[in-house]
Coordinates of N, CA and C and ligand atoms in Angstrom, one line a residue:
M1 N 22.6 -79.4 -16.6 CA 22.2 -79.6 -17.9 C 22.3 -81.0 -18.6
L2 N 21.2 -81.2 -19.5 CA 21.4 -82.6 -20.3 C 22.4 -82.4 -21.5
A3 N 23.0 -83.4 -21.9 CA 24.0 -83.2 -22.8 C 23.1 -83.3 -24.3
N4 N 22.3 -82.1 -24.5 CA 21.3 -82.1 -25.5 C 21.4 -80.8 -26.5
K5 N 21.7 -80.8 -27.6 CA 22.0 -79.2 -28.3 C 20.9 -78.4 -28.0
L6 N 19.7 -78.5 -27.8 CA 18.8 -77.6 -27.4 C 19.0 -77.0 -26.1
C7 N 19.6 -77.8 -25.3 CA 19.6 -77.2 -24.0 C 20.8 -76.5 -23.7
Q8 N 21.7 -76.8 -24.6 CA 23.1 -76.2 -25.0 C 22.9 -74.8 -25.6
L9 N 22.1 -74.7 -26.5 CA 21.9 -73.8 -27.3 C 21.0 -72.6 -26.7
L10 N 20.1 -73.1 -26.0 CA 19.0 -72.4 -25.0 C 19.5 -71.8 -23.7
N11 N 20.5 -72.6 -23.0 CA 21.2 -72.6 -21.6 C 20.1 -73.2 -20.7
I12 N 19.4 -74.2 -20.9 CA 18.1 -74.2 -20.4 C 18.8 -76.0 -19.7
Q13 N 18.3 -76.4 -18.6 CA 18.5 -77.8 -18.0 C 17.6 -78.7 -18.9
Y14 N 16.4 -78.8 -18.9 CA 15.5 -79.6 -19.8 C 15.3 -79.5 -20.8
P15 N 15.3 -80.3 -22.3 CA 14.7 -79.7 -23.5 C 13.1 -79.7 -23.6
V16 N 12.8 -78.7 -22.9 CA 11.1 -78.4 -22.7 C 10.7 -76.5 -22.8
I17 N 10.0 -76.3 -23.9 CA 9.7 -75.1 -23.8 C 8.2 -74.6 -23.5
Q18 N 7.9 -73.9 -22.7 CA 6.8 -73.6 -22.3 C 6.0 -72.8 -23.4
A19 N 4.9 -73.2 -24.0 CA 4.3 -72.4 -25.2 C 4.1 -70.8 -24.7
G20 N 3.9 -70.1 -25.5 CA 3.2 -68.8 -25.6 C 1.7 -68.7 -25.8
M21 N 1.2 -68.4 -24.8 CA 0.0 -68.2 -24.7 C -0.7 -66.8 -24.4
V22 N -1.6 -66.2 -25.3 CA -2.1 -65.2 -25.0 C -3.0 -65.1 -24.0
W23 N -2.8 -64.2 -23.1 CA -3.9 -64.0 -21.7 C -3.4 -64.9 -20.9
V24 N -2.3 -66.0 -21.0 CA -2.0 -66.9 -20.0 C -0.7 -66.9 -19.7
S25 N 0.0 -66.8 -20.3 CA 1.7 -66.8 -19.9 C 2.2 -65.5 -19.9
D26 N 1.6 -64.8 -19.1 CA 2.3 -63.6 -18.7 C 3.3 -63.5 -17.5
W27 N 4.2 -62.7 -17.0 CA 5.2 -63.0 -16.2 C 4.8 -63.8 -15.1
H28 N 3.5 -63.8 -14.7 CA 3.4 -64.8 -13.5 C 3.5 -66.0 -13.8
L29 N 2.9 -66.7 -14.9 CA 3.2 -68.1 -15.2 C 4.4 -68.4 -15.5
S30 N 4.9 -67.4 -16.4 CA 6.3 -67.3 -17.0 C 7.5 -67.6 -15.9
S31 N 7.4 -66.6 -14.7 CA 8.2 -66.8 -13.8 C 8.2 -68.1 -12.9
A32 N 6.9 -68.4 -12.8 CA 6.7 -69.7 -12.2 C 7.6 -71.0 -12.7
C33 N 7.9 -70.8 -13.8 CA 8.6 -71.8 -14.5 C 10.0 -71.7 -14.4
S34 N 10.4 -70.4 -13.8 CA 11.9 -70.1 -13.8 C 13.0 -71.0 -13.8
N35 N 12.6 -71.7 -12.3 CA 13.3 -72.6 -11.5 C 13.3 -73.9 -12.0
S36 N 12.6 -74.4 -13.0 CA 12.2 -75.7 -13.3 C 13.1 -76.1 -14.6
G37 N 13.6 -75.2 -15.1 CA 15.0 -75.7 -15.8 C 14.5 -75.7 -17.6
I38 N 13.0 -75.3 -17.8 CA 12.9 -75.4 -19.0 C 12.9 -73.9 -19.6
L39 N 12.3 -73.6 -20.8 CA 12.5 -72.4 -21.6 C 11.0 -71.7 -21.5
R40 N 11.0 -70.6 -20.7 CA 9.7 -70.1 -20.5 C 9.2 -69.1 -21.8
T41 N 8.4 -69.0 -22.1 CA 7.8 -68.2 -23.3 C 7.1 -66.8 -23.1
L42 N 7.0 -65.7 -23.2 CA 6.0 -64.6 -22.6 C 5.0 -64.5 -23.8
G43 N 3.9 -64.7 -23.5 CA 2.9 -64.5 -24.4 C 2.2 -63.0 -24.6
L44 N 2.8 -62.6 -25.6 CA 2.2 -60.9 -25.2 C 1.4 -60.6 -26.5
W45 N 0.7 -61.5 -27.2 CA -0.4 -60.9 -28.0 C -1.4 -59.8 -27.8
S46 N -1.8 -59.8 -26.6 CA -2.9 -59.0 -26.2 C -2.3 -57.9 -25.6
M47 N -0.5 -57.6 -25.4 CA -0.5 -56.4 -24.8 C 0.1 -55.4 -25.4
G48 N -0.1 -54.3 -24.8 CA 0.4 -53.1 -25.4 C 2.1 -52.9 -25.0
H49 N 2.8 -52.0 -25.6 CA 4.2 -51.7 -25.4 C 4.5 -51.7 -24.1
E50 N 3.6 -50.8 -23.3 CA 3.9 -50.4 -21.9 C 4.0 -51.6 -20.9
E51 N 2.9 -52.6 -21.3 CA 2.6 -53.8 -20.7 C 3.5 -54.8 -20.8
I52 N 4.1 -54.9 -22.3 CA 5.4 -56.0 -22.6 C 6.5 -55.3 -21.6
E53 N 7.0 -54.3 -21.5 CA 8.0 -53.6 -21.1 C 7.8 -54.0 -19.6
L54 N 6.8 -53.9 -19.2 CA 6.6 -54.0 -17.5 C 6.7 -55.7 -17.3
N55 N 6.2 -56.2 -18.1 CA 6.1 -58.1 -18.1 C 7.5 -58.4 -18.2
I56 N 8.4 -58.2 -19.0 CA 9.9 -58.3 -19.3 C 10.8 -57.8 -18.2
G57 N 10.3 -56.7 -17.7 CA 11.0 -56.1 -16.3 C 10.8 -57.2 -15.1
K58 N 9.5 -57.9 -14.9 CA 9.3 -58.5 -13.9 C 9.7 -60.0 -14.2
M59 N 10.2 -60.4 -15.3 CA 10.7 -61.6 -15.6 C 12.2 -61.3 -15.3
N60 N 12.9 -60.3 -15.7 CA 14.2 -60.0 -15.4 C 14.3 -59.9 -13.6
E61 N 13.4 -59.5 -13.1 CA 13.3 -59.1 -11.8 C 13.4 -60.5 -11.0
H62 N 12.6 -61.5 -11.5 CA 12.1 -62.9 -10.8 C 13.2 -63.8 -11.1
T63 N 13.8 -63.7 -12.1 CA 14.9 -64.9 -12.4 C 16.1 -64.4 -13.5
K64 N 17.3 -65.1 -13.0 CA 18.4 -64.9 -14.2 C 18.3 -65.6 -15.2
N65 N 17.3 -66.9 -15.2 CA 17.3 -67.6 -16.2 C 16.6 -67.3 -17.7
P66 N 17.2 -67.8 -18.8 CA 16.7 -67.2 -20.1 C 15.3 -67.4 -20.3
F67 N 14.5 -66.7 -21.2 CA 13.4 -66.7 -21.7 C 13.1 -66.3 -22.9
A68 N 12.2 -66.6 -23.5 CA 11.8 -66.1 -24.9 C 10.6 -65.5 -24.7
V69 N 10.3 -64.5 -26.2 CA 9.1 -63.8 -26.1 C 8.6 -64.2 -27.5
N70 N 7.1 -64.1 -27.4 CA 6.6 -64.7 -28.6 C 6.0 -63.3 -29.4
I71 N 6.2 -63.6 -30.7 CA 6.1 -62.3 -31.5 C 5.1 -62.5 -32.6
P72 N 4.0 -62.5 -32.5 CA 2.6 -62.9 -33.5 C 3.1 -61.8 -34.4
L73 N 3.4 -62.3 -35.5 CA 3.5 -61.7 -36.9 C 2.4 -60.9 -37.4
L74 N 1.3 -61.5 -37.1 CA -0.2 -60.8 -37.6 C 0.0 -59.2 -37.1
R75 N 0.6 -58.9 -35.9 CA 0.7 -57.7 -35.2 C 1.4 -56.7 -36.3
P76 N 0.5 -55.5 -36.8 CA 1.8 -54.6 -37.7 C 2.9 -54.2 -36.8
D77 N 2.9 -54.1 -35.6 CA 4.1 -53.5 -34.6 C 4.8 -54.8 -34.3
A78 N 4.8 -55.9 -34.8 CA 5.6 -56.9 -34.7 C 7.2 -56.7 -34.4
A79 N 7.8 -55.8 -35.5 CA 9.2 -55.5 -35.6 C 9.5 -54.4 -34.3
D80 N 8.3 -53.7 -34.1 CA 8.8 -52.7 -32.7 C 8.6 -53.7 -31.3
I81 N 7.6 -54.8 -31.3 CA 8.1 -55.4 -30.3 C 9.3 -56.3 -30.1
V82 N 9.8 -56.5 -31.4 CA 11.5 -57.2 -31.2 C 12.3 -56.1 -30.5
R83 N 11.9 -54.9 -31.1 CA 13.0 -53.8 -30.5 C 12.6 -53.5 -29.2
I84 N 11.8 -53.5 -28.6 CA 11.2 -53.2 -27.4 C 12.0 -54.4 -26.4
S85 N 11.9 -55.5 -26.8 CA 12.1 -56.9 -26.4 C 13.8 -57.1 -26.0
H86 N 14.4 -56.4 -27.5 CA 15.7 -56.8 -27.5 C 16.5 -55.7 -26.6
A87 N 15.9 -54.4 -26.4 CA 16.5 -53.6 -25.8 C 16.4 -53.7 -24.2
A88 N 15.1 -54.6 -23.7 CA 15.1 -54.9 -22.4 C 16.0 -56.4 -22.1
G89 N 16.8 -56.6 -23.0 CA 17.8 -57.8 -22.8 C 17.3 -59.3 -23.4
V90 N 16.0 -59.1 -24.0 CA 15.7 -60.4 -24.6 C 16.5 -60.7 -25.7
S91 N 16.8 -62.4 -25.8 CA 17.6 -62.6 -27.0 C 16.9 -63.8 -27.5
I92 N 15.8 -64.1 -27.1 CA 15.0 -65.4 -28.0 C 14.1 -64.9 -28.1
F93 N 13.6 -65.3 -29.5 CA 12.3 -64.9 -29.8 C 11.5 -66.1 -30.9
I94 N 10.3 -66.1 -30.5 CA 9.5 -67.2 -31.1 C 8.4 -66.6 -32.0
T95 N 8.6 -66.8 -33.4 CA 7.4 -66.2 -33.8 C 6.4 -67.1 -34.2
S96 N 5.2 -66.6 -34.5 CA 3.9 -67.3 -34.8 C 2.9 -66.4 -35.6
A97 N 1.8 -66.8 -36.2 CA 0.8 -66.0 -36.7 C 1.4 -65.5 -38.1
G98 N 2.1 -66.2 -38.7 CA 2.8 -65.5 -39.9 C 4.0 -66.0 -40.4
N99 N 4.7 -65.8 -41.4 CA 6.1 -66.4 -41.8 C 6.9 -65.3 -42.0
A100 N 8.0 -65.7 -40.8 CA 9.2 -64.6 -40.8 C 10.0 -64.3 -42.1
S101 N 10.0 -65.4 -43.1 CA 10.6 -65.2 -44.2 C 10.0 -64.6 -45.3
C102 N 8.8 -64.2 -45.1 CA 7.9 -63.4 -46.1 C 8.6 -61.9 -46.1
G103 N 8.7 -61.5 -47.3 CA 9.0 -60.1 -47.5 C 8.7 -59.0 -46.6
R104 N 7.3 -59.2 -46.1 CA 7.0 -58.1 -45.5 C 7.4 -57.8 -44.0
Y105 N 8.3 -59.2 -43.6 CA 8.8 -58.7 -42.3 C 10.4 -58.1 -42.5
R106 N 10.9 -58.6 -43.6 CA 12.4 -58.5 -43.8 C 12.6 -56.9 -43.9
G107 N 13.8 -56.8 -43.1 CA 14.4 -55.4 -43.2 C 13.6 -54.4 -41.7
Q108 N 12.6 -55.1 -41.4 CA 11.8 -54.1 -40.6 C 13.0 -53.8 -39.2
Ligands
FMN1 C1 -4.8 -70.6 -24.5 C2 -3.8 -70.7 -25.3 C3 -3.6 -69.5 -25.9 C4 -2.5 -69.5 -27.0 N1 -1.8 -68.5 -27.3 C5 -0.7 -68.3 -28.2 C6 0.0 -67.2 -28.7 O1 -0.5 -66.1 -28.1 N2 1.1 -67.3 -29.7 C7 1.1 -68.5 -30.1 O2 2.2 -68.6 -31.0 N3 0.7 -69.7 -29.8 C8 -0.5 -69.6 -29.0 N4 -0.9 -70.8 -28.3 C9 -0.5 -72.0 -28.7 C10 0.6 -72.7 -28.1 O3 1.7 -71.8 -27.9 C11 0.9 -74.0 -28.5 O4 1.4 -74.0 -30.0 C12 0.0 -75.1 -28.4 O5 -0.9 -75.0 -27.1 C13 0.2 -76.5 -29.2 O6 1.0 -76.9 -27.9 P1 1.8 -78.1 -28.2 O7 2.4 -78.4 -29.6 O8 3.0 -78.4 -27.0 O9 0.7 -79.2 -27.9 C14 -1.9 -71.0 -27.5 C15 -2.3 -71.9 -26.8 C16 -3.4 -71.9 -25.9 C17 -3.9 -73.3 -25.1

């Protein structure tokens, strides 16, 4: 691991984050990054809840390395996606398409 705060915080080898990309960064791409030492991000914008659980399960199956999920705040079920992902063991969340500090998202 590099002597880098981001690497230490995320427990990754290199300070590189694979972007969350709808339709693209499902578990196939993200697992392929698993042994490269960077942070993988599951892009789940297009996925229903079952598909999200399946993708997280596959990620957990294919690597022990940490990964993030992208939470698009435009989705009305964004808080549910956080709950589902957290219950499946995810601890890194990258929000997009909205402002997490806005009142709409607080307390959900
Ligand atoms: C095909 C494609 C799909 C993307 N889908 C998402 C997405 O679902 N959520 C998101 O936050 N960003 C999405 N992005 C944006 C990327 O996460 C990233 O922010 C963007 O590619 C800029 O990356 P860069 O700053 O490394 O150049 C997408 C980008 C591409 C090219």
